[in-house]
Amino acid sequence: EEVEIREARRPASLDFIKRKMDGIRLTKEETLTIIKDVVSDDLSAAELTAFITASYINPLDMDEIEYLTRAMVETGEQIKFASRPIVDKHSIGGVPGNKISLLVVPIIAASGLKIPKTSSRAITGAGGTADLMEVLAFVEFSAGEVQQMTEKVGGTIVWGGATNIAPADDRIIIQEYPFKIDARGQMLASVMAKKYAVGANLVVIDIPVGLHTKVATMGEGRKLAREFIELGERLNMKVECALTYGDIPVGHSIGPKLEVKEALRVLEGATEPNSFIQKSISLAGIAFEMSGKAARGTGAAMAQEILSSGKALEKFRQIIEIQGGDPTVKSEDI
């Protein structure tokens, strides 16, 4: 038996990563080369960590963030819906118990808007939205399946890592996790690449502000919001940001099963915890106002009506069922 042995190619991106370590701005072509090498697994864990660290110590400017966003999109699958608007929502995290997608997605989908929510697993917390949804249903689907499910029931809550949408993102997250870091530029690119790739043109960003969150002050929060809005404009996406209170957990529970149980109880009609409900309907309300479904100042009331009427619970059961879960599940079963 013959075995062919060849010298491994030295990735060209290593030179570009070294340049970033030295504080030199990356070009569009250099950024694309790095991300292509990330996706093709041509970079070792140590080499990828060097890129993450370099971008953390020498922050990406807005041009570099746009390059990184577009590179993440171009190196993965994309979803193209026949009609718009397509809504999406993201929380930058950092606050315990932030399970709001479990309410926001079915509320928005129940209104007739489409929201193909792809989520991450935990980065700095006890569980990401994908970890929570996995308690109720499967979360690993292809991009094509996400599109089909969204067309059928109006929304999904799936793990982005299985869709091959912005595949570089999850590789980066894996290396970030041990250090509990979420570099600003990479976080902006990560969020917006996934939204762009699923075809979203209306995006609501939740920025929790608090002493122990990723954003400590309102000033930092406003700066980050401006960056999200500017990046959205560069990508022809409309973005609105909500600076939310992050000094206490959202709701009364932390951890996938407990958070899912709490979310189901609210969908079933519970009127507490107020912090969880108010935050969820406020963000869904922003989406309704952005889309024209509701007039300015009336979106939260529309979201509350959808929640109180049971329409959100009905829609959530449809989402659970289409993702292979038990649509008859109740909070008491968790």
CSV table of C-alpha atoms in Angstrom, one decimal:
chain,number,residue,atom,x,y,z
A,1,GLU,CA,0.0,0.0,0.0
A,2,GLU,CA,1.4,3.4,-1.0
A,3,VAL,CA,1.0,6.4,1.2
A,4,GLU,CA,1.5,9.9,-0.2
A,5,ILE,CA,3.1,12.4,2.2
A,6,ARG,CA,3.1,16.1,1.4
A,7,GLU,CA,4.2,19.1,3.2
A,8,ALA,CA,1.3,20.9,4.8
A,9,ARG,CA,0.6,24.3,3.3
A,10,ARG,CA,1.4,27.2,5.5
A,11,PRO,CA,-1.7,29.3,5.6
A,12,ALA,CA,-1.2,32.8,4.2
A,13,SER,CA,-3.5,34.1,6.8
A,14,LEU,CA,-0.8,33.6,9.5
A,15,ASP,CA,1.1,36.6,8.1
A,16,PHE,CA,-2.1,38.7,8.3
A,17,ILE,CA,-2.8,37.6,11.9
A,18,LYS,CA,0.7,38.6,12.8
A,19,ARG,CA,0.1,42.0,11.2
A,20,LYS,CA,-3.0,42.4,13.4
A,21,MET,CA,-1.0,41.4,16.4
A,22,ASP,CA,1.3,44.3,15.5
A,23,GLY,CA,-1.7,46.7,15.4
A,24,ILE,CA,-1.9,47.0,11.6
A,25,ARG,CA,-5.3,47.3,10.1
A,26,LEU,CA,-6.6,44.4,8.0
A,27,THR,CA,-7.7,44.8,4.4
A,28,LYS,CA,-10.9,43.3,3.0
A,29,GLU,CA,-8.8,40.7,1.1
A,30,GLU,CA,-6.7,39.8,4.2
A,31,THR,CA,-9.9,39.4,6.3
A,32,LEU,CA,-11.5,37.1,3.7
A,33,THR,CA,-8.4,35.0,3.6
A,34,ILE,CA,-8.3,34.6,7.3
A,35,ILE,CA,-12.0,33.6,7.5
A,36,LYS,CA,-11.6,31.2,4.5
A,37,ASP,CA,-8.8,29.5,6.4
A,38,VAL,CA,-10.9,29.3,9.6
A,39,VAL,CA,-13.8,27.7,7.7
A,40,SER,CA,-11.6,25.2,5.9
A,41,ASP,CA,-9.9,24.3,9.3
A,42,ASP,CA,-6.5,25.3,8.0
A,43,LEU,CA,-5.8,27.2,11.2
A,44,SER,CA,-5.0,25.4,14.4
A,45,ALA,CA,-6.8,26.3,17.7
A,46,ALA,CA,-3.7,28.2,18.8
A,47,GLU,CA,-3.6,30.2,15.5
A,48,LEU,CA,-7.3,31.0,15.6
A,49,THR,CA,-6.9,32.1,19.3
A,50,ALA,CA,-4.1,34.4,18.2
A,51,PHE,CA,-6.5,36.1,15.8
A,52,ILE,CA,-9.1,36.4,18.5
A,53,THR,CA,-6.6,37.8,20.9
A,54,ALA,CA,-5.1,40.2,18.4
A,55,SER,CA,-8.6,41.6,17.6
A,56,TYR,CA,-9.3,41.9,21.4
A,57,ILE,CA,-6.0,43.8,22.1
A,58,ASN,CA,-6.1,45.8,18.9
A,59,PRO,CA,-9.8,46.4,18.3
A,60,LEU,CA,-11.2,46.2,14.8
A,61,ASP,CA,-12.3,49.5,13.3
A,62,MET,CA,-15.6,49.8,11.5
A,63,ASP,CA,-14.1,49.0,8.1
A,64,GLU,CA,-12.5,45.9,9.5
A,65,ILE,CA,-15.8,44.9,11.2
A,66,GLU,CA,-17.6,45.3,7.9
A,67,TYR,CA,-15.0,43.2,6.1
A,68,LEU,CA,-15.3,40.5,8.8
A,69,THR,CA,-19.1,40.5,8.6
A,70,ARG,CA,-19.1,40.1,4.8
A,71,ALA,CA,-16.4,37.4,4.9
A,72,MET,CA,-18.4,35.4,7.5
A,73,VAL,CA,-21.5,35.6,5.3
A,74,GLU,CA,-19.6,34.8,2.0
A,75,THR,CA,-18.0,31.7,3.5
A,76,GLY,CA,-21.3,30.1,4.5
A,77,GLU,CA,-24.9,29.3,3.4
A,78,GLN,CA,-27.3,32.1,2.9
A,79,ILE,CA,-31.1,32.2,3.0
A,80,LYS,CA,-33.1,34.2,0.4
A,81,PHE,CA,-36.8,34.7,1.2
A,82,ALA,CA,-39.1,35.7,-1.6
A,83,SER,CA,-40.8,38.5,0.3
A,84,ARG,CA,-39.9,40.9,3.1
A,85,PRO,CA,-39.8,42.1,5.8
A,86,ILE,CA,-37.8,39.5,7.5
A,87,VAL,CA,-37.3,40.3,11.2
A,88,ASP,CA,-34.6,39.1,13.6
A,89,LYS,CA,-33.6,39.8,17.2
A,90,HIS,CA,-30.4,39.4,19.1
A,91,SER,CA,-29.3,40.0,22.7
A,92,ILE,CA,-25.6,40.5,23.2
A,93,GLY,CA,-25.9,38.6,26.5
A,94,GLY,CA,-24.0,39.0,29.7
A,95,VAL,CA,-27.1,39.0,31.9
A,96,PRO,CA,-28.3,35.7,33.6
A,97,GLY,CA,-31.7,34.3,32.7
A,98,ASN,CA,-32.1,36.3,29.4
A,99,LYS,CA,-34.6,33.8,27.9
A,100,ILE,CA,-36.6,36.4,26.1
A,101,SER,CA,-36.3,34.8,22.6
A,102,LEU,CA,-38.6,32.1,23.8
A,103,LEU,CA,-41.3,34.8,24.0
A,104,VAL,CA,-40.2,37.3,21.4
A,105,VAL,CA,-40.0,34.8,18.5
A,106,PRO,CA,-43.5,33.3,18.9
A,107,ILE,CA,-45.0,36.7,19.6
A,108,ILE,CA,-43.5,38.1,16.3
A,109,ALA,CA,-44.3,35.0,14.3
A,110,ALA,CA,-47.9,35.0,15.6
A,111,SER,CA,-48.3,38.5,14.1
A,112,GLY,CA,-47.6,37.2,10.6
A,113,LEU,CA,-44.0,38.4,10.4
A,114,LYS,CA,-41.2,36.0,9.6
A,115,ILE,CA,-38.4,35.5,12.1
A,116,PRO,CA,-35.8,32.8,11.3
A,117,LYS,CA,-34.0,32.9,14.7
A,118,THR,CA,-30.6,31.3,14.7
A,119,SER,CA,-29.0,31.2,18.1
A,120,SER,CA,-25.7,30.4,19.7
A,121,ARG,CA,-24.9,28.1,22.5
A,122,ALA,CA,-23.5,29.5,25.8
A,123,ILE,CA,-20.5,31.8,25.5
A,124,THR,CA,-20.3,33.5,28.9
A,125,GLY,CA,-23.5,32.3,30.6
A,126,ALA,CA,-25.3,29.2,31.8
A,127,GLY,CA,-27.0,28.5,28.5
A,128,GLY,CA,-27.5,30.1,25.1
A,129,THR,CA,-30.9,30.3,23.4
A,130,ALA,CA,-30.1,27.2,21.4
A,131,ASP,CA,-29.4,25.3,24.7
A,132,LEU,CA,-32.7,26.4,26.0
A,133,MET,CA,-34.7,25.4,22.9
A,134,GLU,CA,-33.0,22.0,22.8
A,135,VAL,CA,-34.9,21.2,26.0
A,136,LEU,CA,-38.1,21.2,23.9
A,137,ALA,CA,-37.1,20.3,20.4
A,138,PHE,CA,-34.2,19.6,18.0
A,139,VAL,CA,-32.2,22.7,17.1
A,140,GLU,CA,-29.8,21.3,14.4
A,141,PHE,CA,-31.0,22.0,10.9
A,142,SER,CA,-29.6,23.0,7.6
A,143,ALA,CA,-30.2,26.5,6.2
A,144,GLY,CA,-32.7,25.1,3.7
A,145,GLU,CA,-34.7,23.5,6.4
A,146,VAL,CA,-34.7,26.7,8.4
A,147,GLN,CA,-36.1,28.5,5.4
A,148,GLN,CA,-38.8,25.9,4.8
A,149,MET,CA,-39.8,25.8,8.5
A,150,THR,CA,-40.0,29.6,8.6
A,151,GLU,CA,-42.1,29.8,5.5
A,152,LYS,CA,-44.5,27.2,7.0
A,153,VAL,CA,-44.9,28.5,10.6
A,154,GLY,CA,-43.3,31.9,10.6
A,155,GLY,CA,-40.4,31.3,12.8
A,156,THR,CA,-37.7,29.0,14.2
A,157,ILE,CA,-35.3,28.9,17.1
A,158,VAL,CA,-32.3,26.8,16.0
A,159,TRP,CA,-28.6,26.5,16.6
A,160,GLY,CA,-26.7,28.5,14.1
A,161,GLY,CA,-23.7,26.2,14.2
A,162,ALA,CA,-25.6,23.4,12.4
A,163,THR,CA,-26.9,25.6,9.5
A,164,ASN,CA,-23.5,26.4,8.0
A,165,ILE,CA,-24.6,30.0,8.2
A,166,ALA,CA,-21.6,32.1,9.1
A,167,PRO,CA,-19.7,28.9,10.0
A,168,ALA,CA,-16.6,30.8,11.1
A,169,ASP,CA,-18.6,32.3,13.9
A,170,ASP,CA,-19.0,29.1,15.9
A,171,ARG,CA,-15.4,28.1,15.4
A,172,ILE,CA,-14.4,31.5,16.9
A,173,ILE,CA,-16.9,31.1,19.8
A,174,ILE,CA,-15.4,27.8,20.7
A,175,GLN,CA,-12.0,29.4,21.2
A,176,GLU,CA,-13.5,32.4,23.0
A,177,TYR,CA,-15.4,30.4,25.6
A,178,PRO,CA,-12.5,29.3,27.9
A,179,PHE,CA,-11.4,33.0,28.2
A,180,LYS,CA,-14.9,34.3,28.7
A,181,ILE,CA,-14.2,37.1,26.1
A,182,ASP,CA,-16.4,38.5,23.4
A,183,ALA,CA,-14.3,41.1,21.6
A,184,ARG,CA,-16.4,44.0,20.5
A,185,GLY,CA,-15.6,43.9,16.8
A,186,GLN,CA,-16.0,40.2,16.5
A,187,MET,CA,-19.2,40.4,18.4
A,188,LEU,CA,-20.6,43.0,16.1
A,189,ALA,CA,-19.6,40.9,13.0
A,190,SER,CA,-20.9,37.7,14.6
A,191,VAL,CA,-24.3,39.1,15.3
A,192,MET,CA,-24.8,41.0,12.0
A,193,ALA,CA,-23.3,38.2,9.8
A,194,LYS,CA,-25.9,35.8,11.0
A,195,LYS,CA,-28.7,38.3,10.6
A,196,TYR,CA,-27.6,39.2,7.1
A,197,ALA,CA,-27.2,35.6,6.1
A,198,VAL,CA,-30.7,34.6,7.0
A,199,GLY,CA,-32.1,37.5,4.9
A,200,ALA,CA,-33.2,39.8,7.8
A,201,ASN,CA,-33.7,43.4,6.9
A,202,LEU,CA,-35.2,44.5,10.3
A,203,VAL,CA,-33.1,43.7,13.3
A,204,VAL,CA,-33.7,44.5,17.0
A,205,ILE,CA,-30.7,44.4,19.3
A,206,ASP,CA,-30.9,44.0,23.0
A,207,ILE,CA,-28.0,45.6,24.8
A,208,PRO,CA,-28.1,44.8,28.6
A,209,VAL,CA,-26.3,47.5,30.6
A,210,GLY,CA,-25.0,46.8,34.1
A,211,LEU,CA,-22.0,46.6,36.3
A,212,HIS,CA,-21.4,42.9,35.7
A,213,THR,CA,-22.6,42.7,32.1
A,214,LYS,CA,-20.6,43.1,28.9
A,215,VAL,CA,-21.6,46.8,28.8
A,216,ALA,CA,-21.1,48.5,32.1
A,217,THR,CA,-22.4,52.1,31.4
A,218,MET,CA,-25.1,53.8,29.4
A,219,GLY,CA,-22.4,55.7,27.5
A,220,GLU,CA,-20.8,52.4,26.4
A,221,GLY,CA,-24.2,51.1,25.5
A,222,ARG,CA,-25.0,54.1,23.3
A,223,LYS,CA,-21.7,53.8,21.6
A,224,LEU,CA,-22.3,50.1,20.8
A,225,ALA,CA,-25.8,50.9,19.6
A,226,ARG,CA,-24.4,53.5,17.2
A,227,GLU,CA,-21.9,50.9,15.9
A,228,PHE,CA,-24.7,48.3,15.3
A,229,ILE,CA,-26.8,50.9,13.5
A,230,GLU,CA,-23.9,52.0,11.3
A,231,LEU,CA,-22.9,48.5,10.5
A,232,GLY,CA,-26.6,47.8,9.6
A,233,GLU,CA,-26.6,50.8,7.2
A,234,ARG,CA,-23.4,49.5,5.5
A,235,LEU,CA,-25.3,46.2,5.0
A,236,ASN,CA,-28.6,47.8,3.9
A,237,MET,CA,-30.3,46.6,7.1
A,238,LYS,CA,-32.4,48.7,9.5
A,239,VAL,CA,-31.3,48.2,13.1
A,240,GLU,CA,-32.8,49.5,16.3
A,241,CYS,CA,-31.2,48.9,19.7
A,242,ALA,CA,-32.7,48.8,23.2
A,243,LEU,CA,-30.5,49.5,26.2
A,244,THR,CA,-32.0,47.3,28.9
A,245,TYR,CA,-31.4,47.0,32.6
A,246,GLY,CA,-28.8,44.3,33.3
A,247,ASP,CA,-28.0,44.6,37.0
A,248,ILE,CA,-30.3,41.7,37.9
A,249,PRO,CA,-31.3,38.5,36.2
A,250,VAL,CA,-34.2,38.4,33.8
A,251,GLY,CA,-37.0,36.5,35.5
A,252,HIS,CA,-36.5,34.2,38.5
A,253,SER,CA,-34.6,31.2,36.9
A,254,ILE,CA,-31.2,30.4,35.5
A,255,GLY,CA,-30.2,27.3,33.5
A,256,PRO,CA,-31.9,25.7,30.5
A,257,LYS,CA,-34.6,23.6,32.0
A,258,LEU,CA,-35.6,26.1,34.6
A,259,GLU,CA,-35.7,29.0,32.1
A,260,VAL,CA,-37.8,26.9,29.6
A,261,LYS,CA,-40.2,26.1,32.4
A,262,GLU,CA,-40.6,29.8,33.3
A,263,ALA,CA,-41.1,30.8,29.7
A,264,LEU,CA,-43.8,28.1,29.1
A,265,ARG,CA,-45.6,29.3,32.3
A,266,VAL,CA,-45.7,32.8,30.9
A,267,LEU,CA,-46.9,31.6,27.5
A,268,GLU,CA,-49.6,29.6,29.3
A,269,GLY,CA,-50.9,32.8,31.0
A,270,ALA,CA,-48.7,33.5,34.1
A,271,THR,CA,-48.3,37.3,34.8
A,272,GLU,CA,-45.0,37.0,36.5
A,273,PRO,CA,-42.1,37.5,36.5
A,274,ASN,CA,-42.7,41.1,35.3
A,275,SER,CA,-39.1,41.8,34.3
A,276,PHE,CA,-39.2,38.9,31.8
A,277,ILE,CA,-42.6,39.7,30.4
A,278,GLN,CA,-42.0,43.5,30.0
A,279,LYS,CA,-38.6,43.1,28.4
A,280,SER,CA,-40.0,40.5,25.9
A,281,ILE,CA,-43.0,42.6,24.8
A,282,SER,CA,-40.9,45.7,24.6
A,283,LEU,CA,-38.5,44.2,22.2
A,284,ALA,CA,-41.2,42.5,20.1
A,285,GLY,CA,-43.0,45.9,20.1
A,286,ILE,CA,-40.0,47.5,18.6
A,287,ALA,CA,-40.1,45.0,15.8
A,288,PHE,CA,-43.8,45.7,15.2
A,289,GLU,CA,-43.1,49.4,15.0
A,290,MET,CA,-40.1,49.0,12.6
A,291,SER,CA,-42.2,46.8,10.3
A,292,GLY,CA,-45.2,49.0,10.2
A,293,LYS,CA,-47.4,46.5,12.0
A,294,ALA,CA,-47.9,49.0,14.8
A,295,ALA,CA,-47.8,52.8,15.1
A,296,ARG,CA,-45.0,54.3,17.1
A,297,GLY,CA,-45.6,53.9,20.8
A,298,THR,CA,-48.2,51.0,20.3
A,299,GLY,CA,-45.9,48.0,19.6
A,300,ALA,CA,-45.6,46.8,23.1
A,301,ALA,CA,-49.4,46.8,23.6
A,302,MET,CA,-49.8,44.8,20.4
A,303,ALA,CA,-47.2,42.3,21.7
A,304,GLN,CA,-49.0,42.1,25.1
A,305,GLU,CA,-52.3,41.3,23.4
A,306,ILE,CA,-50.7,38.5,21.3
A,307,LEU,CA,-49.2,37.1,24.5
A,308,SER,CA,-52.3,37.4,26.6
A,309,SER,CA,-54.6,36.0,24.0
A,310,GLY,CA,-52.8,32.7,23.8
A,311,LYS,CA,-51.7,33.3,20.1
A,312,ALA,CA,-48.0,33.3,21.1
A,313,LEU,CA,-48.4,29.9,22.9
A,314,GLU,CA,-50.2,28.4,19.9
A,315,LYS,CA,-47.4,29.7,17.6
A,316,PHE,CA,-44.7,28.4,20.0
A,317,ARG,CA,-46.3,24.9,19.9
A,318,GLN,CA,-46.2,25.0,16.1
A,319,ILE,CA,-42.5,25.9,16.2
A,320,ILE,CA,-41.8,23.1,18.7
A,321,GLU,CA,-43.7,20.6,16.5
A,322,ILE,CA,-42.0,21.6,13.2
A,323,GLN,CA,-38.6,21.2,15.0
A,324,GLY,CA,-39.4,17.7,16.1
A,325,GLY,CA,-40.5,18.3,19.6
A,326,ASP,CA,-43.7,17.5,21.5
A,327,PRO,CA,-46.2,20.3,20.9
A,328,THR,CA,-48.4,19.3,23.8
A,329,VAL,CA,-45.6,19.9,26.4
A,330,LYS,CA,-46.6,22.0,29.4
A,331,SER,CA,-44.5,23.9,32.0
A,332,GLU,CA,-45.4,21.3,34.6
A,333,ASP,CA,-43.7,18.6,32.4
A,334,ILE,CA,-40.3,20.2,32.6
